[in-house]
Short mmCIF file of C-alpha atoms (C1' of nucleotides) in Angstrom, two decimals:
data_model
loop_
_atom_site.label_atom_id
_atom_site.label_comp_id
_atom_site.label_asym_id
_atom_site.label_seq_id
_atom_site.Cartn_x
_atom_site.Cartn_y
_atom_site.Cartn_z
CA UNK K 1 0.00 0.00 0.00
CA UNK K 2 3.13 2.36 0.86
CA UNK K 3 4.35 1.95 -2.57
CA UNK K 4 0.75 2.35 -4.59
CA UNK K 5 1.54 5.54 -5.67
CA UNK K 6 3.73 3.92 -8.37
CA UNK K 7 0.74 3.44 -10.15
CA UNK K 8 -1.21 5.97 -12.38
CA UNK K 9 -0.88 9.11 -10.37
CA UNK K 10 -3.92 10.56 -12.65
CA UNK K 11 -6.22 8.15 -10.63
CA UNK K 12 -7.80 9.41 -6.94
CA UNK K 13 -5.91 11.90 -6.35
CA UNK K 14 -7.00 11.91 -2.82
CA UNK K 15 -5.92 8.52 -2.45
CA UNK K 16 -2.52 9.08 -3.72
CA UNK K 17 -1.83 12.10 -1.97
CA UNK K 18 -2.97 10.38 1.38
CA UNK K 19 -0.58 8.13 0.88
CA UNK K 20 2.26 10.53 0.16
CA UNK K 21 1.74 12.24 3.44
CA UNK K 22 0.76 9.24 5.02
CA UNK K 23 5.01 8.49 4.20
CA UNK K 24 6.15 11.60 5.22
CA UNK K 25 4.39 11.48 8.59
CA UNK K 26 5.25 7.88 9.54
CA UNK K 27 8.98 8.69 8.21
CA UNK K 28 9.31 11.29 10.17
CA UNK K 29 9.70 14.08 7.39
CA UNK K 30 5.97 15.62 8.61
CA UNK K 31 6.94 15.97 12.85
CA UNK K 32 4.36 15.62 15.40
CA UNK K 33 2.15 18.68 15.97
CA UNK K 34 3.17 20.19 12.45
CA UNK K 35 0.46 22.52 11.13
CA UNK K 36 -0.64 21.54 7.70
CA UNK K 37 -2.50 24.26 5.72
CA UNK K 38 -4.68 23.06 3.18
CA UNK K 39 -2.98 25.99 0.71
CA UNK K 40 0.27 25.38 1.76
CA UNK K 41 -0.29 20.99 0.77
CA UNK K 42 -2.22 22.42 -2.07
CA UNK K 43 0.23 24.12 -3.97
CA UNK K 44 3.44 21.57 -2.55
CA UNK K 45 1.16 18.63 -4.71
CA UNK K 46 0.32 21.01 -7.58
CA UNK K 47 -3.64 20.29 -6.95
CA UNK K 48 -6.38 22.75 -5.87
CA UNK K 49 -7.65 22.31 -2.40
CA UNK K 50 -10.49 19.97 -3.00
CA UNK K 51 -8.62 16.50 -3.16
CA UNK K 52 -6.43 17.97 -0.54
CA UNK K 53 -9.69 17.90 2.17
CA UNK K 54 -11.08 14.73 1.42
CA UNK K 55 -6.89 13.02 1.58
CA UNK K 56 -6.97 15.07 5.05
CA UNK K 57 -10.34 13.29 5.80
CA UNK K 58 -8.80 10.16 4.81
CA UNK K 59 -5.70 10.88 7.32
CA UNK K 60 -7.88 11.69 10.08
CA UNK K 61 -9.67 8.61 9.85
CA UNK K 62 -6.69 6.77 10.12
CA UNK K 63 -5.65 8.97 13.09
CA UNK K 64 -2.46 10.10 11.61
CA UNK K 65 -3.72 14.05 11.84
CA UNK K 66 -6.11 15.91 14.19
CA UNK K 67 -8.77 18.24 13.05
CA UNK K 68 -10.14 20.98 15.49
CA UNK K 69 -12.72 22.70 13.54
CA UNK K 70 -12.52 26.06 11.75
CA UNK K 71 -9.14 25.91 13.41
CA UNK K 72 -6.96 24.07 10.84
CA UNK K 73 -5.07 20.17 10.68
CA UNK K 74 -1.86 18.85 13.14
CA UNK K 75 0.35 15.81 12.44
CA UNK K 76 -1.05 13.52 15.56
CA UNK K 77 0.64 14.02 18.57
CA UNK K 78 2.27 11.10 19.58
CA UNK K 79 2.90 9.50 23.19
CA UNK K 80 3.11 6.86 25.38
CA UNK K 81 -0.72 6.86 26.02
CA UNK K 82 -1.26 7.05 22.12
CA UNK K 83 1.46 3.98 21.77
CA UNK K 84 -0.40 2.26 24.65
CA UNK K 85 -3.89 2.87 23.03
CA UNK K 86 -2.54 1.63 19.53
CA UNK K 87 -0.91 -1.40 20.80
CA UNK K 88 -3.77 -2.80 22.90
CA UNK K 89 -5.70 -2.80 20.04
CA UNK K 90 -3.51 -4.36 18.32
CA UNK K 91 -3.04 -7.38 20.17
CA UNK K 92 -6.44 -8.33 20.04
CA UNK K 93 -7.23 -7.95 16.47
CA UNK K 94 -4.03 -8.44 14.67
CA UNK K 95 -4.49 -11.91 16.58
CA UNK K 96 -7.61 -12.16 15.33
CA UNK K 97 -6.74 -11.68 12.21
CA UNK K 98 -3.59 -14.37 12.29
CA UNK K 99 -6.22 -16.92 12.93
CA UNK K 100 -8.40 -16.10 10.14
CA UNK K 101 -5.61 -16.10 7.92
CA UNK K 102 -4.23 -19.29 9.03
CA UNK K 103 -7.94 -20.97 8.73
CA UNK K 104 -9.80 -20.12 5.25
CA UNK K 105 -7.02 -19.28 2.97
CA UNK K 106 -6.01 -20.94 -0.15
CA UNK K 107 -2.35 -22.64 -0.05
CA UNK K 108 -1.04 -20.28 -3.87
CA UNK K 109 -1.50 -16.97 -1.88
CA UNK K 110 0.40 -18.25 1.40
CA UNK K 111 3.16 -19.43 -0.79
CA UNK K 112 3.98 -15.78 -1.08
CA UNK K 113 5.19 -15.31 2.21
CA UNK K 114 8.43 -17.00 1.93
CA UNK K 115 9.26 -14.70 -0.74
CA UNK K 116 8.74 -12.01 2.00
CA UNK K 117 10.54 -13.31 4.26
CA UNK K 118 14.29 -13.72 2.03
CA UNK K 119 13.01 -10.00 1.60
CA UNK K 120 12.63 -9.00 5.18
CA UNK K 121 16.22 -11.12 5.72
CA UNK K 122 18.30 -8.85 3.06
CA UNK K 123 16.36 -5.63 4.29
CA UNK K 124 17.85 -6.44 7.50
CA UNK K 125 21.42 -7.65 6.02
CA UNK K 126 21.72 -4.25 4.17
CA UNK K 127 20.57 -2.23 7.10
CA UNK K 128 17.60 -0.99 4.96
CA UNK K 129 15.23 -0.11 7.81
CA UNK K 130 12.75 1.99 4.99
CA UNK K 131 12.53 -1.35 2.86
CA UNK K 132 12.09 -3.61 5.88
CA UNK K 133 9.37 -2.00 7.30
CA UNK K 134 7.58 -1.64 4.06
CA UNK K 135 8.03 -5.56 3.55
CA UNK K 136 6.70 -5.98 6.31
CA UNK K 137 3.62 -3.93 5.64
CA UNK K 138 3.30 -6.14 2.80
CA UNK K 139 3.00 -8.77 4.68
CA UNK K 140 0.68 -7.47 7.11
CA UNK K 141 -1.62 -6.90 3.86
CA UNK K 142 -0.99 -10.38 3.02
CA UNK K 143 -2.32 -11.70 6.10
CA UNK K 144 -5.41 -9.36 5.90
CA UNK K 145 -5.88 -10.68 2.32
CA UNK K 146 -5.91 -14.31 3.51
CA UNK K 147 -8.12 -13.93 6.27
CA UNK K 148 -10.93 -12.15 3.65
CA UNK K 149 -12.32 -9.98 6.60
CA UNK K 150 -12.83 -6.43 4.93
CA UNK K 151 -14.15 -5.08 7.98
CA UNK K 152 -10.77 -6.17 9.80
CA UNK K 153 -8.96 -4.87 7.22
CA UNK K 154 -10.01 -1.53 7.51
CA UNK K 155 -9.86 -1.78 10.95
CA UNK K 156 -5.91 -2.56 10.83
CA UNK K 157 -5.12 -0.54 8.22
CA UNK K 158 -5.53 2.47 10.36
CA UNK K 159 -3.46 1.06 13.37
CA UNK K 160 -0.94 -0.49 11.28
CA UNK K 161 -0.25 2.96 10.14
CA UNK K 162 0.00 4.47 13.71
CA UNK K 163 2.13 1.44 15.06
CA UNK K 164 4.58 1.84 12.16
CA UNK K 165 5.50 5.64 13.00
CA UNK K 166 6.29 4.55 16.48
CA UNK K 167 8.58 1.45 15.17
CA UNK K 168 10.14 3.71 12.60
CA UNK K 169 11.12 6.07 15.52
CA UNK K 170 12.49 3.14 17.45
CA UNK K 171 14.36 1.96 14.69
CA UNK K 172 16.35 5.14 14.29
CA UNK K 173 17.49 5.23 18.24
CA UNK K 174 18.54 1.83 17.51
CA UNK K 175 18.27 0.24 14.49
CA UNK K 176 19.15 -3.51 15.96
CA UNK K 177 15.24 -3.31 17.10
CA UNK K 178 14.34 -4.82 13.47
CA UNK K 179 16.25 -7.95 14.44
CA UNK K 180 14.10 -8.64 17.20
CA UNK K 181 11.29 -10.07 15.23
CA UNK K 182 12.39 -11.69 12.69
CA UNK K 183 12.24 -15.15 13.54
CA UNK K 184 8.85 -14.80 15.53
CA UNK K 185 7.18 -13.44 11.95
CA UNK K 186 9.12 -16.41 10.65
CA UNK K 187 7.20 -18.70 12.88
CA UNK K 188 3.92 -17.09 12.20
CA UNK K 189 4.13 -17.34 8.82
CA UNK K 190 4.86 -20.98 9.08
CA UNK K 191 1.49 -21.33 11.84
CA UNK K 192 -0.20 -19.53 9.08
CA UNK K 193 0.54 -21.21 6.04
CA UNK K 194 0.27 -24.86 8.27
CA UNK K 195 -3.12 -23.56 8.63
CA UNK K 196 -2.86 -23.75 12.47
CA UNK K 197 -4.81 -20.93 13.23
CA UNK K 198 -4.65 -20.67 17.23
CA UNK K 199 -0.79 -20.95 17.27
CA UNK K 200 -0.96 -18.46 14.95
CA UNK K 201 -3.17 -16.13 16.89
CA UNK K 202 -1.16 -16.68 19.69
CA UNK K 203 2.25 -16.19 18.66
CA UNK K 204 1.29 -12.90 16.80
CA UNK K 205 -0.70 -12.04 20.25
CA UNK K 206 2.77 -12.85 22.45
CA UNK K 207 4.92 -10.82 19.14
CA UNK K 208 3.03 -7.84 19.22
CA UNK K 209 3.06 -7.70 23.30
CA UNK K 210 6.67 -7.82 23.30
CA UNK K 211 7.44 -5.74 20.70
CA UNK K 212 5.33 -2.88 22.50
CA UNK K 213 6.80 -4.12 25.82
CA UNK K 214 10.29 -3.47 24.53
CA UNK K 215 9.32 -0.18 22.93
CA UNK K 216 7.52 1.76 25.71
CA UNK K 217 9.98 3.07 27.74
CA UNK K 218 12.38 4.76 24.86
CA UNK K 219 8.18 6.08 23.92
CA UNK K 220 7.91 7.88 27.36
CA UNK K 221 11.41 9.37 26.75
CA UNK K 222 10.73 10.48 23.36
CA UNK K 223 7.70 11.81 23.80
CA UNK K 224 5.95 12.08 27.09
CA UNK K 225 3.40 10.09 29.04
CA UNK K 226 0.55 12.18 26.83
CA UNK V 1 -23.93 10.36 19.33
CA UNK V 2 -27.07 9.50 17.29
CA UNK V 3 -28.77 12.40 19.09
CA UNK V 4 -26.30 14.88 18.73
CA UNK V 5 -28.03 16.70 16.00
CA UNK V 6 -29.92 18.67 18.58
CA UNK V 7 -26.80 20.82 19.31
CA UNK V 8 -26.85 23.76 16.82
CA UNK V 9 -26.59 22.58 13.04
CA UNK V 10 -25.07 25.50 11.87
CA UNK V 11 -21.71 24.19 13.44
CA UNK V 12 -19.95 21.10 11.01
CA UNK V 13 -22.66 20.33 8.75
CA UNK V 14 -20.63 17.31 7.36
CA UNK V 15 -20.76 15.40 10.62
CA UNK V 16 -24.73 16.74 11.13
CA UNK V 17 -25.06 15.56 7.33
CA UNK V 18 -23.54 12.10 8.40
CA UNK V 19 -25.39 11.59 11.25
CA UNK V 20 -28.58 11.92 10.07
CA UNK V 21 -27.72 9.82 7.08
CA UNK V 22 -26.41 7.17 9.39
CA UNK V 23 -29.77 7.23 11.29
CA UNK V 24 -31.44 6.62 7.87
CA UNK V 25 -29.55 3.85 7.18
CA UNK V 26 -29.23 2.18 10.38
CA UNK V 27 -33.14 2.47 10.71
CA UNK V 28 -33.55 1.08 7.62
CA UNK V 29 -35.20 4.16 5.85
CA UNK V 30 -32.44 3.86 3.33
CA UNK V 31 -31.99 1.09 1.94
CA UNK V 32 -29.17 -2.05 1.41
CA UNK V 33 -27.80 -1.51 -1.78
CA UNK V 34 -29.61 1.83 -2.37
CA UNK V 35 -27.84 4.14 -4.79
CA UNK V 36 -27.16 7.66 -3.12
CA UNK V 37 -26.10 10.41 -5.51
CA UNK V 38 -24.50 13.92 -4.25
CA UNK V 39 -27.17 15.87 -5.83
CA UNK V 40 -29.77 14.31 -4.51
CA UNK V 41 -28.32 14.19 -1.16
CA UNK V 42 -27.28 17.99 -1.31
CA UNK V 43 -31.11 18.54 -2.35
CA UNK V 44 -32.56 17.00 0.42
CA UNK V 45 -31.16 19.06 2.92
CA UNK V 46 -30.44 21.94 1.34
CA UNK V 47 -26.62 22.20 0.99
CA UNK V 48 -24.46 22.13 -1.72
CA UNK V 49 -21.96 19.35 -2.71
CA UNK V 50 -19.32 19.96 -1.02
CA UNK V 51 -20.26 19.36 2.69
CA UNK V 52 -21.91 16.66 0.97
CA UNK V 53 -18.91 14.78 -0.33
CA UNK V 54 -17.55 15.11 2.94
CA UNK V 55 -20.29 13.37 5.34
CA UNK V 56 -20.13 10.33 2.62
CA UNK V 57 -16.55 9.59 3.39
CA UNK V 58 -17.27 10.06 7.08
CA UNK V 59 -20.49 7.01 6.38
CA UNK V 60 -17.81 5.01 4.14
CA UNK V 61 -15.07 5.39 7.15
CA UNK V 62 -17.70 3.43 9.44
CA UNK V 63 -18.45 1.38 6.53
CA UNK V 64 -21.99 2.03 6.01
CA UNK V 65 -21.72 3.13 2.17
CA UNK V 66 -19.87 1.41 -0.20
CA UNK V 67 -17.95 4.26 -3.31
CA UNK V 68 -16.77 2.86 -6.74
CA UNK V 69 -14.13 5.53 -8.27
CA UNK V 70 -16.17 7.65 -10.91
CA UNK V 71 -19.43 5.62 -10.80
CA UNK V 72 -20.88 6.21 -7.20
CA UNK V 73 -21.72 5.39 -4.13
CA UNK V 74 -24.44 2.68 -2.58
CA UNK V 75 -25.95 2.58 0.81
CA UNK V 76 -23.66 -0.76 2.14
CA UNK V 77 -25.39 -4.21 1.53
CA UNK V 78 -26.02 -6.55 4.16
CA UNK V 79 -24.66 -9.92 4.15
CA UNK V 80 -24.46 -13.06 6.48
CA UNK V 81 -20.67 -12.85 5.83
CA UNK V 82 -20.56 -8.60 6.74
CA UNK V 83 -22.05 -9.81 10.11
CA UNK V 84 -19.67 -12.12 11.15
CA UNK V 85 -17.01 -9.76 10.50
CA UNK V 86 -18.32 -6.73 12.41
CA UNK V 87 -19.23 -9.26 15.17
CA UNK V 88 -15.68 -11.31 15.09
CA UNK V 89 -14.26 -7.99 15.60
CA UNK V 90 -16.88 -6.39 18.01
CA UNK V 91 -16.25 -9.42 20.42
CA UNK V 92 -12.73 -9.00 20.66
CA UNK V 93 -12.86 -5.24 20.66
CA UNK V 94 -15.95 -4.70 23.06
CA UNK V 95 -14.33 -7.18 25.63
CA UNK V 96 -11.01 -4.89 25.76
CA UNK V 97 -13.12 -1.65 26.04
CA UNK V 98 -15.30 -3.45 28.79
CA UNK V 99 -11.91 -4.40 30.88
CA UNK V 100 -10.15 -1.41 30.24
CA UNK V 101 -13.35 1.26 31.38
CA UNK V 102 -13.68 -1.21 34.66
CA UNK V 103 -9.98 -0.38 35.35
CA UNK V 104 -9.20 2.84 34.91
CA UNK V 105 -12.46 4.99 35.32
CA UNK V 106 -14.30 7.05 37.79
CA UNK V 107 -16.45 5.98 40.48
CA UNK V 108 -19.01 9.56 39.48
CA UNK V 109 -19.33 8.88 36.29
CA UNK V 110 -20.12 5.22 36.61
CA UNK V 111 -22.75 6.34 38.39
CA UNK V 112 -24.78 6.98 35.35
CA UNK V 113 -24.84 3.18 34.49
CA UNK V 114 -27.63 3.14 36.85
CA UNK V 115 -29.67 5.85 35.10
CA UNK V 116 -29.33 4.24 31.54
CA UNK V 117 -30.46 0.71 32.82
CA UNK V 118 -33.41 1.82 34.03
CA UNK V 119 -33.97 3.84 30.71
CA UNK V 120 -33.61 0.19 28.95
CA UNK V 121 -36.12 -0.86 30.84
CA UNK V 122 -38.81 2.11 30.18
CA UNK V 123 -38.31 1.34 26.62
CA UNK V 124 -38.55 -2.05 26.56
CA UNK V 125 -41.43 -1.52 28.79
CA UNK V 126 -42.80 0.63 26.28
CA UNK V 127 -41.58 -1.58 22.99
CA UNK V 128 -40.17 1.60 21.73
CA UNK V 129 -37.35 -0.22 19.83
CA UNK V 130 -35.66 2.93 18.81
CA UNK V 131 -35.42 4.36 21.94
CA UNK V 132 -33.79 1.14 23.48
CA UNK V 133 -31.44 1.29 21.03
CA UNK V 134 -30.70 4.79 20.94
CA UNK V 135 -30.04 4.28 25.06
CA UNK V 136 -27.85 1.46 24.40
CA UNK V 137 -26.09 3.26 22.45
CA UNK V 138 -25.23 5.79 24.67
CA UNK V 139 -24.04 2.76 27.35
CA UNK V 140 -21.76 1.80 24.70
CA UNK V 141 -20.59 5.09 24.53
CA UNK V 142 -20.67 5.71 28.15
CA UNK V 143 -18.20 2.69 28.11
CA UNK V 144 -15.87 3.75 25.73
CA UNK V 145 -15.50 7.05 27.86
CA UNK V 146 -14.65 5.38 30.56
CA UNK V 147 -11.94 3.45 29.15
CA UNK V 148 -10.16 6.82 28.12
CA UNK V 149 -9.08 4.96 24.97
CA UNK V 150 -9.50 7.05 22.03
CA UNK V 151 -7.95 4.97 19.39
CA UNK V 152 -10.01 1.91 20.34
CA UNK V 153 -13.37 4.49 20.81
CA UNK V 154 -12.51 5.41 17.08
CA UNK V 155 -12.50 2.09 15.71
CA UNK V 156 -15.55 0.68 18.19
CA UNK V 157 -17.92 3.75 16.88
CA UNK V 158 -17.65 2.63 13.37
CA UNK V 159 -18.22 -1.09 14.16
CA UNK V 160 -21.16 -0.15 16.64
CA UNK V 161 -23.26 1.50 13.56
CA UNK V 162 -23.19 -1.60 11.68
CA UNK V 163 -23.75 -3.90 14.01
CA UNK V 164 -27.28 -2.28 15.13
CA UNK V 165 -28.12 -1.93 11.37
CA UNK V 166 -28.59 -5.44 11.98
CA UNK V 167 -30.06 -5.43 15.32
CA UNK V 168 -32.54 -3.19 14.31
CA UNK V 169 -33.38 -5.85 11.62
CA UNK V 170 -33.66 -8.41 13.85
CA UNK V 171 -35.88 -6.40 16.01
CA UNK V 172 -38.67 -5.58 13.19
CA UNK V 173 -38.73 -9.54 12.72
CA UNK V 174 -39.19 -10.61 16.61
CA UNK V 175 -39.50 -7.45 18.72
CA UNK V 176 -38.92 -10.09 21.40
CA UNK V 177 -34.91 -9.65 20.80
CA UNK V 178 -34.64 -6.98 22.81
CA UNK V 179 -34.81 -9.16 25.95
CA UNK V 180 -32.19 -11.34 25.65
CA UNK V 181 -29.59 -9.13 26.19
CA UNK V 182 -31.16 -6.88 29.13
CA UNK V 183 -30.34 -8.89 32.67
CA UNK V 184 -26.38 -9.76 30.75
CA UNK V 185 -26.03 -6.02 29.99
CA UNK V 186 -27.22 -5.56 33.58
CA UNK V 187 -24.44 -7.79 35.09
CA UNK V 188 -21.31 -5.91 32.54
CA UNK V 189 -22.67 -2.64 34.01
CA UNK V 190 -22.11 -4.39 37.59
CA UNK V 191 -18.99 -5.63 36.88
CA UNK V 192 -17.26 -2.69 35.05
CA UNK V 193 -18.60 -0.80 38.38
CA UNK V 194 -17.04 -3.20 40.64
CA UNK V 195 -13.91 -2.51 38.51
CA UNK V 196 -13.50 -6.51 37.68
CA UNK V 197 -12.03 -5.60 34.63
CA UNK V 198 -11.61 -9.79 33.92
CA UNK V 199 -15.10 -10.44 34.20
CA UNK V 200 -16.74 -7.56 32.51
CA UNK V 201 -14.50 -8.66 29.43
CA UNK V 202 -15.51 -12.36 29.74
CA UNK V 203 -19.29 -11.53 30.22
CA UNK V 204 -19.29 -8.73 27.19
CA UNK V 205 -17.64 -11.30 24.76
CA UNK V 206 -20.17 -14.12 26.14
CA UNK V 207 -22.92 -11.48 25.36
CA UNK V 208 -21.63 -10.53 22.39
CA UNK V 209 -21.21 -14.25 20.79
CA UNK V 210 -24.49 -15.11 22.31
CA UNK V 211 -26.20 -12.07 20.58
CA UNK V 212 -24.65 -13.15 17.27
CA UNK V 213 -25.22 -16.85 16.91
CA UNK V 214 -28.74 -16.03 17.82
CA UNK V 215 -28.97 -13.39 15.19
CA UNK V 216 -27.17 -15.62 12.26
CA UNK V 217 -29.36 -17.63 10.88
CA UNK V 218 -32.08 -14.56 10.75
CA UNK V 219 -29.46 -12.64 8.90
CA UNK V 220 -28.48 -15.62 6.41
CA UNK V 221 -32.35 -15.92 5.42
CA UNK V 222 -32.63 -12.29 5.16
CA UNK V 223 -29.71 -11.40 3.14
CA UNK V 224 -28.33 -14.06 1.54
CA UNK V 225 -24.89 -15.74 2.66
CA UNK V 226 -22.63 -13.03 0.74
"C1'" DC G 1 -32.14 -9.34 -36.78
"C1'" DG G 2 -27.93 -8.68 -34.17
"C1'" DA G 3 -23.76 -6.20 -33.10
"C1'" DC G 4 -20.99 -2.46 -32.89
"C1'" DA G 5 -20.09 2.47 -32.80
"C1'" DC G 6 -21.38 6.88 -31.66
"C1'" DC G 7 -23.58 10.37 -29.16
"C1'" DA G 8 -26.40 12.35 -25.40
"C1'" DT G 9 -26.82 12.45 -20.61
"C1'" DA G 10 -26.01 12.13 -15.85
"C1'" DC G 11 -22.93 11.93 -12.46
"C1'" DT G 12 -18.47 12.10 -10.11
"C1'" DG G 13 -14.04 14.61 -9.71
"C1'" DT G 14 -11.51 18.98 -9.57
"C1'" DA G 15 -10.84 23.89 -9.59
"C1'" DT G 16 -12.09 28.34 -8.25
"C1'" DA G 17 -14.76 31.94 -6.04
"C1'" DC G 18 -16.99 33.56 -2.04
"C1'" DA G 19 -18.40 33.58 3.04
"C1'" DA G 20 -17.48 33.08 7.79
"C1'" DT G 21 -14.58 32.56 11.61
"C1'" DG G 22 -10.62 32.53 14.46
"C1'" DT G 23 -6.13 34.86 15.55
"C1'" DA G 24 -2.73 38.32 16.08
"C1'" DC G 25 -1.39 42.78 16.46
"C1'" DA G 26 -2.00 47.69 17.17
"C1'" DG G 27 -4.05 51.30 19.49
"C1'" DG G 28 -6.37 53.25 23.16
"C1'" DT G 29 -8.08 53.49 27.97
"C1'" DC G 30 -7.94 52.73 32.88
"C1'" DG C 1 2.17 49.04 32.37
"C1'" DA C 2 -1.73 45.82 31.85
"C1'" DC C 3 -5.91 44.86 29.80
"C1'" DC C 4 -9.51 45.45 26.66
"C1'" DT C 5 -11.24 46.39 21.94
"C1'" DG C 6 -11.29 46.86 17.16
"C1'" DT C 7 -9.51 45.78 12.81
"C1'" DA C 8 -6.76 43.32 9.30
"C1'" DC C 9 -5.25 38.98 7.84
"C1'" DA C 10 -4.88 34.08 7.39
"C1'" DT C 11 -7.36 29.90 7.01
"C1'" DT C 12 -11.16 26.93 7.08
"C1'" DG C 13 -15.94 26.06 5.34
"C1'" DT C 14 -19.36 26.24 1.57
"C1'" DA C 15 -21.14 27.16 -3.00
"C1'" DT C 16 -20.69 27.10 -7.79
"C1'" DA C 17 -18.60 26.37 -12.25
"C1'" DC C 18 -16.15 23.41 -15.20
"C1'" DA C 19 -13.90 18.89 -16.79
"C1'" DG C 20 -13.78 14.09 -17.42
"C1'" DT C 21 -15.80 9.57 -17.41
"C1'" DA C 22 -19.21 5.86 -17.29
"C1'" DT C 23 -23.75 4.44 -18.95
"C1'" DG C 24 -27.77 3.86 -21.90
"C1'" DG C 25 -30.00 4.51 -25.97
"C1'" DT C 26 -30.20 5.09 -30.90
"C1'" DG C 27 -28.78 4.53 -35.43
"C1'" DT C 28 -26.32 2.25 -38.94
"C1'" DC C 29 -23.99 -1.45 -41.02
"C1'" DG C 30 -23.11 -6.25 -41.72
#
DNA sequence: CGACACCATACTGTATACAATGTACAGGTC
DNA sequence: GACCTGTACATTGTATACAGTATGGTGTCG
């Protein structure tokens, strides 16, 4: 989803230019509690500000900017309460999801996931923390594919785009953090594709728990309790 | 929330806009699969487009209108298969909410628990099915407050419009429905007062699973498996 | 009689113009 | 000097005008 822009730019330009910003916030290139005009994005894109409101609508949605009304747009603040609000979440329905995947998918699709795996593996070997975490947005879509719950897959979508601004932070304090899942998503993938859909849940449950575990304190320094 | 169109209209006639639309489709006045075009929307309430376009991507955030790029947008259909994804995700979703407002919230305002029971009550009383469900509602909500989690209120609101599009349904085919769930809500308001955040989770994703098996096959017969 | 192409139409998508509101700064008053 | 008030400006919110695309019908040709 990161990378759709590479496709007809003509095409929803709301879309597209969601997902622009949607980059620049989660890399860090849009800071927390940046003002965005609608002008100012307006002119930067080259569009008039009517796509511009409905991509900001589409950001809000996904919590990545705050409105306050007749007042203008922020980047999200972010915070250990907003980390801690995101992760719970998390927990429960990306392990819901796991087990979805894992139980009514068809065996060509999972296939794919060793593919993303040798990718996540030379991300990592060339230090490429940009192309490692949008692998492994890739394979978070994958999963959301297999499982064939829309509803959860809007859901995610959303927090998946929260979680990764936080991770991408991590990463640059210390970039060894990406090691630390890599065999665990390994192992999912493998409960997934066996089909064994409560291991699955399980592991991604106990994955996603440590990861925010391991996280939360370098949050609070970085940003505040919130 | 589905009241809040008494507050002055003049202020954010998007959200107004989307709110009443949501009541209209939630209440069946509009319906599955019914095409909605800006114009005529803008007509009806005497606004142009623009606010217009905005309060539809608010209703296709929560998933209650479906948009194809360029050809339109359509009042959501129903579908065995829709349900059992809002409700896979409400259980998991509503339990967390229900353990996390019995934790971490105020004795004062857990008070009003009390007040909205007995407003349950009146309306079943009364069979006013709209009413009941507009209170209920407002326990959800009440809930979600509580919890102080605004990422997981976010995604909960959407889910909580879809799912009573169905109960609603359910209730114009056995008016009787309403019962089943009184005495368990009852018991999560208890717990979530006694602050047993374990048990209020366990009973709301008991209720939850309870409401939806009994709902499925009604649903199935009504709209087709999807 | 059927199929394909073309055109009219209706609607969405985008740009621009206008209205309303919130904010900041300057000036005046106590 | 501090506080209040009025005004100018910046920005959001809404309306309207224009452009582009999908659809349905009609006409013509095979």
């Amino acid at each position: 989803m990161i990378l759709a822009r590479i496709q007809k730019l003509s095409v929803a330009i709301p879309e597209n230019l969601a997902e622009m910003l949607e980059e620049e916030i989660i890399f860090g290139r849009l800071k927390s509690r940046e003002r965005l005009t609608e002008e100012m994005v307006a002119a930067r894109y080259g569009v008039s500000r009517s796509p511009v409101r409905e991509a900001l609508r589409l950001l809000e949605r996904d919590g990545l900017v705050m409105r306050e009304a007749r007042r203008g747009i922020w980047v999200s603040p972010m915070s250990q309460r907003d980390f801690d609000e995101v992760y719970t979440c998390r927990i429960e329905l990306e392990g819901l999801v796991a087990k979805q995947a894992a139980e009514f998918a068809d065996i060509e699709k999972k296939a794919e996931f060793k593919n993303l795996l040798s990718e996540l593996k030379q991300a990592q070997a060339r230090n490429d923390a940009r192309q490692f975490f949008i692998v492994d947005v890739r394979g978070s879509f994958l999963t959301y594919t297999l499982a064939g719950n829309k509803t959860l897959t809007r859901l995610l979508g959303g927090l998946e785009k929260q979680a990764l601004r936080y991770r991408y932070h991590a990463y640059e304090q210390d970039p060894k953090i990406i090691q630390l899942s890599l065999d665990d998503t390994a192992r999912i993938y493998d409960a997934i594709t066996a089909g064994d859909g409560e291991s699955a849940k399980a592991m991604t449950e106990n994955l996603i728990r440590e990861i925010w575990q391991s996280m939360r304190a370098g949050i609070r320094d970085a940003f505040g309790e919130g």
